[in-house]
Short mmCIF file of C-alpha atoms in Angstrom, two decimals:
data_model
loop_
_atom_site.label_atom_id
_atom_site.label_comp_id
_atom_site.label_asym_id
_atom_site.label_seq_id
_atom_site.Cartn_x
_atom_site.Cartn_y
_atom_site.Cartn_z
CA MET A 158 -118.47 126.95 110.66
CA PRO A 159 -116.17 129.98 111.12
CA VAL A 160 -116.83 132.51 113.82
CA ASP A 161 -117.97 135.19 111.35
CA VAL A 162 -120.99 133.23 110.16
CA TRP A 163 -122.17 132.54 113.69
CA LEU A 164 -121.78 136.20 114.56
CA TYR A 165 -123.79 137.35 111.53
CA PHE A 166 -126.56 134.98 112.60
CA ILE A 167 -126.54 136.08 116.25
CA LEU A 168 -126.37 139.78 115.36
CA SER A 169 -129.32 139.49 112.98
CA ILE A 170 -131.38 137.85 115.71
CA MET A 171 -130.33 140.59 118.14
CA ILE A 172 -131.36 143.36 115.73
CA ILE A 173 -134.74 141.74 115.05
CA GLY A 174 -135.25 141.21 118.78
CA SER A 175 -134.42 144.82 119.59
CA ILE A 176 -136.83 146.18 116.98
CA ALA A 177 -139.54 143.83 118.25
CA CYS A 178 -138.82 144.91 121.82
CA LEU A 179 -139.36 148.55 120.92
CA GLU A 180 -142.47 148.02 118.81
CA ILE A 181 -144.50 145.55 120.90
CA LYS A 182 -147.44 147.23 122.65
CA ASN A 183 -147.59 145.01 125.73
CA ILE A 184 -145.03 146.08 128.32
CA LEU A 185 -144.46 142.63 129.83
CA SER A 186 -143.79 141.09 126.40
CA SER A 187 -141.48 143.97 125.63
CA ILE A 188 -139.40 143.41 128.77
CA ILE A 189 -139.18 139.68 128.06
CA THR A 190 -138.23 140.30 124.43
CA ILE A 191 -135.17 142.27 125.47
CA GLY A 192 -133.93 138.97 126.86
CA ILE A 193 -133.34 137.92 123.24
CA VAL A 194 -130.83 140.74 122.85
CA GLY A 195 -129.05 140.14 126.13
CA LEU A 196 -128.82 136.36 125.91
CA GLY A 197 -127.77 136.59 122.25
CA LEU A 198 -125.02 138.94 123.39
CA SER A 199 -123.97 136.33 125.95
CA ILE A 200 -123.65 133.69 123.20
CA ALA A 201 -121.71 136.14 121.02
CA PHE A 202 -119.25 136.66 123.88
CA LEU A 203 -118.72 132.90 124.02
CA PHE A 204 -117.82 132.86 120.32
CA LEU A 205 -115.50 135.84 120.72
CA GLY A 206 -113.35 134.15 123.33
CA ALA A 207 -114.68 135.85 126.43
CA PRO A 208 -116.21 133.22 128.73
CA ASP A 209 -116.06 135.48 131.79
CA LEU A 210 -118.06 138.12 129.99
CA ALA A 211 -120.59 135.54 128.83
CA LEU A 212 -121.26 134.43 132.40
CA VAL A 213 -121.51 138.00 133.71
CA GLN A 214 -123.80 139.02 130.86
CA PHE A 215 -126.06 136.04 131.52
CA VAL A 216 -126.44 136.91 135.19
CA PHE A 217 -126.90 140.60 134.33
CA GLU A 218 -129.67 139.80 131.88
CA ILE A 219 -131.60 137.67 134.36
CA LEU A 220 -131.23 140.27 137.12
CA CYS A 221 -132.23 143.09 134.78
CA MET A 222 -135.38 141.27 133.69
CA ILE A 223 -136.29 140.47 137.29
CA ILE A 224 -135.85 144.12 138.32
CA LEU A 225 -137.86 145.49 135.40
CA ILE A 226 -140.68 142.95 135.65
CA ARG A 227 -140.91 143.40 139.42
CA ALA A 228 -140.97 147.16 139.00
CA PHE A 229 -143.42 147.54 136.14
CA SER A 230 -145.66 144.49 135.82
CA LYS A 231 -148.25 145.72 138.31
CA ARG A 232 -148.08 149.38 137.44
CA SER A 233 -148.70 149.32 133.72
CA LEU A 234 -151.46 146.77 133.51
CA LYS A 235 -153.70 149.31 131.86
CA ILE A 236 -152.10 149.51 128.47
CA THR A 237 -152.15 153.05 127.27
CA ALA A 238 -152.39 152.93 123.49
CA LEU A 239 -149.69 155.46 122.82
CA LYS A 240 -150.27 156.90 119.42
CA ARG A 241 -147.08 158.04 117.83
CA ASP A 242 -146.29 161.27 116.09
CA ILE A 243 -145.73 160.37 112.46
CA PRO A 244 -143.62 163.44 111.47
CA GLU A 245 -141.24 163.05 114.41
CA THR A 246 -140.72 159.38 113.65
CA VAL A 247 -140.02 160.06 109.98
CA ILE A 248 -137.53 162.84 110.81
CA ALA A 249 -135.78 160.60 113.35
CA ILE A 250 -135.50 157.72 110.88
CA VAL A 251 -134.11 159.99 108.15
CA ILE A 252 -131.47 161.45 110.48
CA LEU A 253 -130.46 158.04 111.81
CA VAL A 254 -130.16 156.55 108.32
CA SER A 255 -127.95 159.44 107.24
CA ILE A 256 -125.76 158.90 110.31
CA PHE A 257 -125.53 155.22 109.40
CA VAL A 258 -124.46 156.00 105.83
CA LEU A 259 -121.86 158.49 107.03
CA SER A 260 -120.51 156.02 109.56
CA ILE A 261 -119.53 153.61 106.78
CA PHE A 262 -116.61 155.93 105.93
CA ALA A 263 -115.55 156.01 109.56
CA PHE A 264 -115.63 152.25 109.96
CA LYS A 265 -113.42 151.79 106.89
CA ASP A 266 -110.42 153.10 108.82
CA LEU A 267 -110.70 150.59 111.63
CA PRO A 268 -108.56 147.44 111.56
CA SER A 269 -110.54 144.66 109.94
CA PHE A 270 -112.24 142.00 112.02
CA GLY A 271 -109.79 139.43 113.34
CA GLN A 272 -106.61 141.53 113.09
CA PRO A 273 -106.60 143.87 116.06
CA ILE A 274 -103.82 146.24 117.07
CA VAL A 275 -102.54 144.67 120.27
CA ARG A 276 -99.93 146.97 121.76
CA VAL A 277 -100.51 147.27 125.49
CA ALA A 278 -101.83 143.78 125.90
CA GLU A 279 -98.70 142.05 124.56
CA LYS A 280 -96.93 142.83 127.83
CA TYR A 281 -99.85 141.49 129.83
CA LEU A 282 -100.17 138.36 127.72
CA THR A 283 -96.52 137.47 128.07
CA GLN A 284 -95.79 138.55 131.63
CA ALA A 285 -99.06 138.37 133.53
CA GLY A 286 -98.53 134.77 134.53
CA VAL A 287 -95.16 135.56 136.08
CA GLU A 288 -96.01 138.93 137.57
CA THR A 289 -99.40 138.27 139.12
CA GLY A 290 -99.66 134.51 139.36
CA ALA A 291 -103.21 134.47 138.01
CA GLN A 292 -104.04 132.02 135.27
CA ASN A 293 -106.89 134.05 133.88
CA ILE A 294 -105.42 137.19 132.37
CA VAL A 295 -108.73 139.07 132.57
CA THR A 296 -108.65 138.54 136.32
CA SER A 297 -105.09 139.78 136.55
CA VAL A 298 -105.99 142.90 134.54
CA ILE A 299 -109.05 143.68 136.66
CA LEU A 300 -107.60 142.91 140.06
CA ASN A 301 -103.97 143.84 139.59
CA TYR A 302 -103.02 146.10 136.71
CA ARG A 303 -106.20 148.20 136.65
CA ILE A 304 -107.39 147.90 140.22
CA TYR A 305 -108.33 151.59 140.39
CA ASP A 306 -110.84 151.02 137.58
CA THR A 307 -112.47 148.33 139.67
CA LEU A 308 -112.51 150.65 142.67
CA GLY A 309 -114.21 153.32 140.59
CA GLU A 310 -116.71 150.79 139.26
CA LEU A 311 -117.65 149.76 142.78
CA THR A 312 -118.01 153.42 143.75
CA VAL A 313 -120.39 154.04 140.84
CA LEU A 314 -122.38 150.89 141.61
CA PHE A 315 -122.65 151.81 145.30
CA THR A 316 -123.76 155.32 144.43
CA ALA A 317 -126.38 154.08 141.98
CA ILE A 318 -127.85 151.63 144.49
CA LEU A 319 -127.77 154.31 147.19
CA GLY A 320 -129.63 156.64 144.84
CA ALA A 321 -132.23 154.01 144.02
CA LEU A 322 -132.83 153.30 147.72
CA THR A 323 -133.07 157.01 148.50
CA VAL A 324 -135.58 157.58 145.73
CA LEU A 325 -137.70 154.62 146.74
CA ARG A 326 -137.82 154.96 150.52
CA LYS A 327 -141.00 156.14 152.16
CA ILE A 328 -140.11 156.90 155.80
CA GLY A 329 -138.76 160.42 155.42
CA ARG A 330 -141.63 161.60 153.26
CA LYS A 331 -144.26 160.27 155.66
CA LYS A 332 -142.72 162.04 158.63
CA ARG A 333 -142.60 165.33 156.80
CA ASN A 334 -146.19 165.07 155.63
CA ALA A 335 -147.50 164.22 159.10
CA MET B 3 -116.42 145.59 108.61
CA THR B 4 -119.94 144.29 108.11
CA LEU B 5 -119.98 143.06 111.69
CA TYR B 6 -119.04 146.53 112.94
CA LEU B 7 -121.79 148.05 110.81
CA MET B 8 -124.39 145.61 112.14
CA CYS B 9 -123.29 146.44 115.67
CA PHE B 10 -123.63 150.15 114.92
CA PHE B 11 -127.08 149.49 113.46
CA LEU B 12 -128.07 147.90 116.77
CA PHE B 13 -126.86 151.07 118.50
CA LEU B 14 -128.96 153.20 116.14
CA VAL B 15 -132.03 151.09 116.89
CA GLY B 16 -131.47 151.97 120.53
CA VAL B 17 -131.12 155.67 119.71
CA TYR B 18 -134.31 155.53 117.64
CA GLY B 19 -136.21 154.04 120.57
CA ALA B 20 -134.82 156.57 123.02
CA ILE B 21 -135.80 159.60 120.95
CA THR B 22 -139.16 158.58 119.52
CA LYS B 23 -140.90 156.46 122.15
CA ARG B 24 -143.19 158.09 124.67
CA ASP B 25 -143.29 155.34 127.27
CA LEU B 26 -140.66 155.60 130.01
CA ILE B 27 -140.20 151.82 130.16
CA LYS B 28 -139.48 151.71 126.44
CA ILE B 29 -136.89 154.45 126.87
CA ILE B 30 -135.18 152.46 129.64
CA LEU B 31 -135.12 149.37 127.40
CA ALA B 32 -133.72 151.42 124.50
CA ILE B 33 -130.87 152.73 126.64
CA GLY B 34 -130.17 149.12 127.61
CA ILE B 35 -129.95 148.17 123.91
CA MET B 36 -127.43 150.95 123.33
CA GLY B 37 -125.32 149.61 126.18
CA TYR B 38 -125.41 146.08 124.76
CA SER B 39 -124.21 147.24 121.36
CA VAL B 40 -121.33 149.28 122.80
CA ASN B 41 -120.14 146.29 124.84
CA LEU B 42 -120.36 144.02 121.81
CA PHE B 43 -118.42 146.51 119.69
CA LEU B 44 -115.53 146.70 122.16
CA VAL B 45 -115.23 142.93 122.33
CA LEU B 46 -115.53 142.62 118.52
CA ILE B 47 -112.57 144.97 118.06
CA ALA B 48 -110.48 142.93 120.47
CA TYR B 49 -111.05 139.60 118.71
CA ARG B 50 -108.08 137.98 117.01
CA SER B 51 -108.94 135.28 114.50
CA GLY B 52 -107.95 131.81 115.58
CA ALA B 53 -107.18 132.94 119.10
CA LEU B 54 -108.25 131.41 122.39
CA ALA B 55 -109.68 132.93 125.53
CA PRO B 56 -106.97 134.62 127.62
CA ILE B 57 -106.43 131.82 130.12
CA LEU B 58 -102.94 130.50 130.62
CA LYS B 59 -102.25 126.79 130.39
CA GLU B 60 -99.10 124.77 130.69
CA GLY B 61 -97.28 124.21 127.44
CA ILE B 62 -99.76 125.89 125.13
CA SER B 63 -98.59 129.00 123.31
CA VAL B 64 -101.30 129.97 120.83
CA PRO B 65 -102.24 133.63 120.32
CA MET B 66 -104.81 134.95 122.75
CA VAL B 67 -107.60 137.51 122.57
CA ASP B 68 -106.84 141.04 123.79
CA PRO B 69 -107.78 140.94 127.52
CA ILE B 70 -108.02 144.68 128.25
CA PRO B 71 -111.35 145.41 126.48
CA GLN B 72 -112.80 142.32 128.15
CA ALA B 73 -111.80 143.62 131.57
CA LEU B 74 -113.25 147.07 130.87
CA VAL B 75 -116.48 145.64 129.43
CA LEU B 76 -116.83 143.58 132.60
CA THR B 77 -116.76 146.87 134.50
CA SER B 78 -119.26 148.43 132.13
CA ILE B 79 -121.78 145.57 132.44
CA VAL B 80 -121.86 145.87 136.21
CA ILE B 81 -122.33 149.64 135.99
CA GLU B 82 -125.22 149.15 133.56
CA LEU B 83 -127.00 147.03 136.13
CA GLY B 84 -126.77 149.85 138.67
CA ILE B 85 -127.94 152.40 136.12
CA THR B 86 -130.93 150.25 135.13
CA ALA B 87 -131.94 149.89 138.77
CA LEU B 88 -131.64 153.66 139.29
CA MET B 89 -133.72 154.45 136.20
CA ALA B 90 -136.38 151.93 137.24
CA ALA B 91 -136.56 153.55 140.69
CA LEU B 92 -136.96 157.02 139.18
CA ALA B 93 -139.69 155.74 136.84
CA ILE B 94 -141.55 154.18 139.77
CA ARG B 95 -141.47 157.49 141.64
CA ILE B 96 -142.67 159.37 138.56
CA TYR B 97 -145.54 156.90 138.23
CA GLU B 98 -146.49 157.38 141.86
CA LYS B 99 -146.50 161.16 141.52
CA TYR B 100 -148.05 161.69 138.09
CA ASP B 101 -149.99 158.41 137.69
CA THR B 102 -148.70 157.91 134.17
CA LEU B 103 -145.56 156.81 132.36
CA ASP B 104 -146.25 158.85 129.23
CA ILE B 105 -143.53 161.48 128.99
CA THR B 106 -145.72 163.97 127.15
CA LYS B 107 -148.13 164.07 130.08
CA ILE B 108 -145.48 164.70 132.71
CA ARG B 109 -145.56 168.46 132.55
CA ARG B 110 -145.14 169.76 136.08
CA LEU B 111 -141.53 168.72 136.41
CA LYS B 112 -140.84 171.35 139.06
CA GLY B 113 -143.11 169.34 141.34
#
């Protein structure tokens, strides 16, 4: 089968999974259902010729589910039956559908699927093997041509983890209270 | 173009969840869905039909997929993990302080 048909199939499953994830009442089921979206995305990356991304997405999905389940499974055992506001939901759906219809005109101008505009990457694809010596061009882009992006990514990740640890720690608060 | 539209629909499902749900965990999951769809869209644009993954081999010269969006999406996935952890930590603190995760009941935000 061509790649398009597989991608239609995977994307439909991802959309159904995301709607189910948002509508299920039980929090634990909801967190597990988002695994459908993430693992489907991992398979879609495999079909799109990005094996590195598929592996990273797989690991990310597992870690994300572990973090969320560990954080929320004990705390939200009492399921609060959150009744929704019907008018707000209707207004939101109407606005989002109109945005979707308007976006069709915007997506018409993009290059069609399978024929991208590859300008910058031609140089990398032809010369990366000689210039950097890496066989995987994604690696040579991350670690050689765009190394400052990777540095910024690590800064953001470090800051986020530092923020999470600062928010969660208990020592400073106890001392101040006592 | 239909693939792009389906990807954008996935993004709109995430936006819908983020603006209508009242549970903080659902909002975190909805932001995660938006991130997934943006990553998928970038890789979809980079795909070249009939092309292989950008890994060099001896003696093979077929067209390859654009490697730059893949490298940037790799960055974005890692950042999303940090952001999810930070949002989960903030939600845990809010639950400890207000004893609820319903955003309409969290009123005293000045604390």
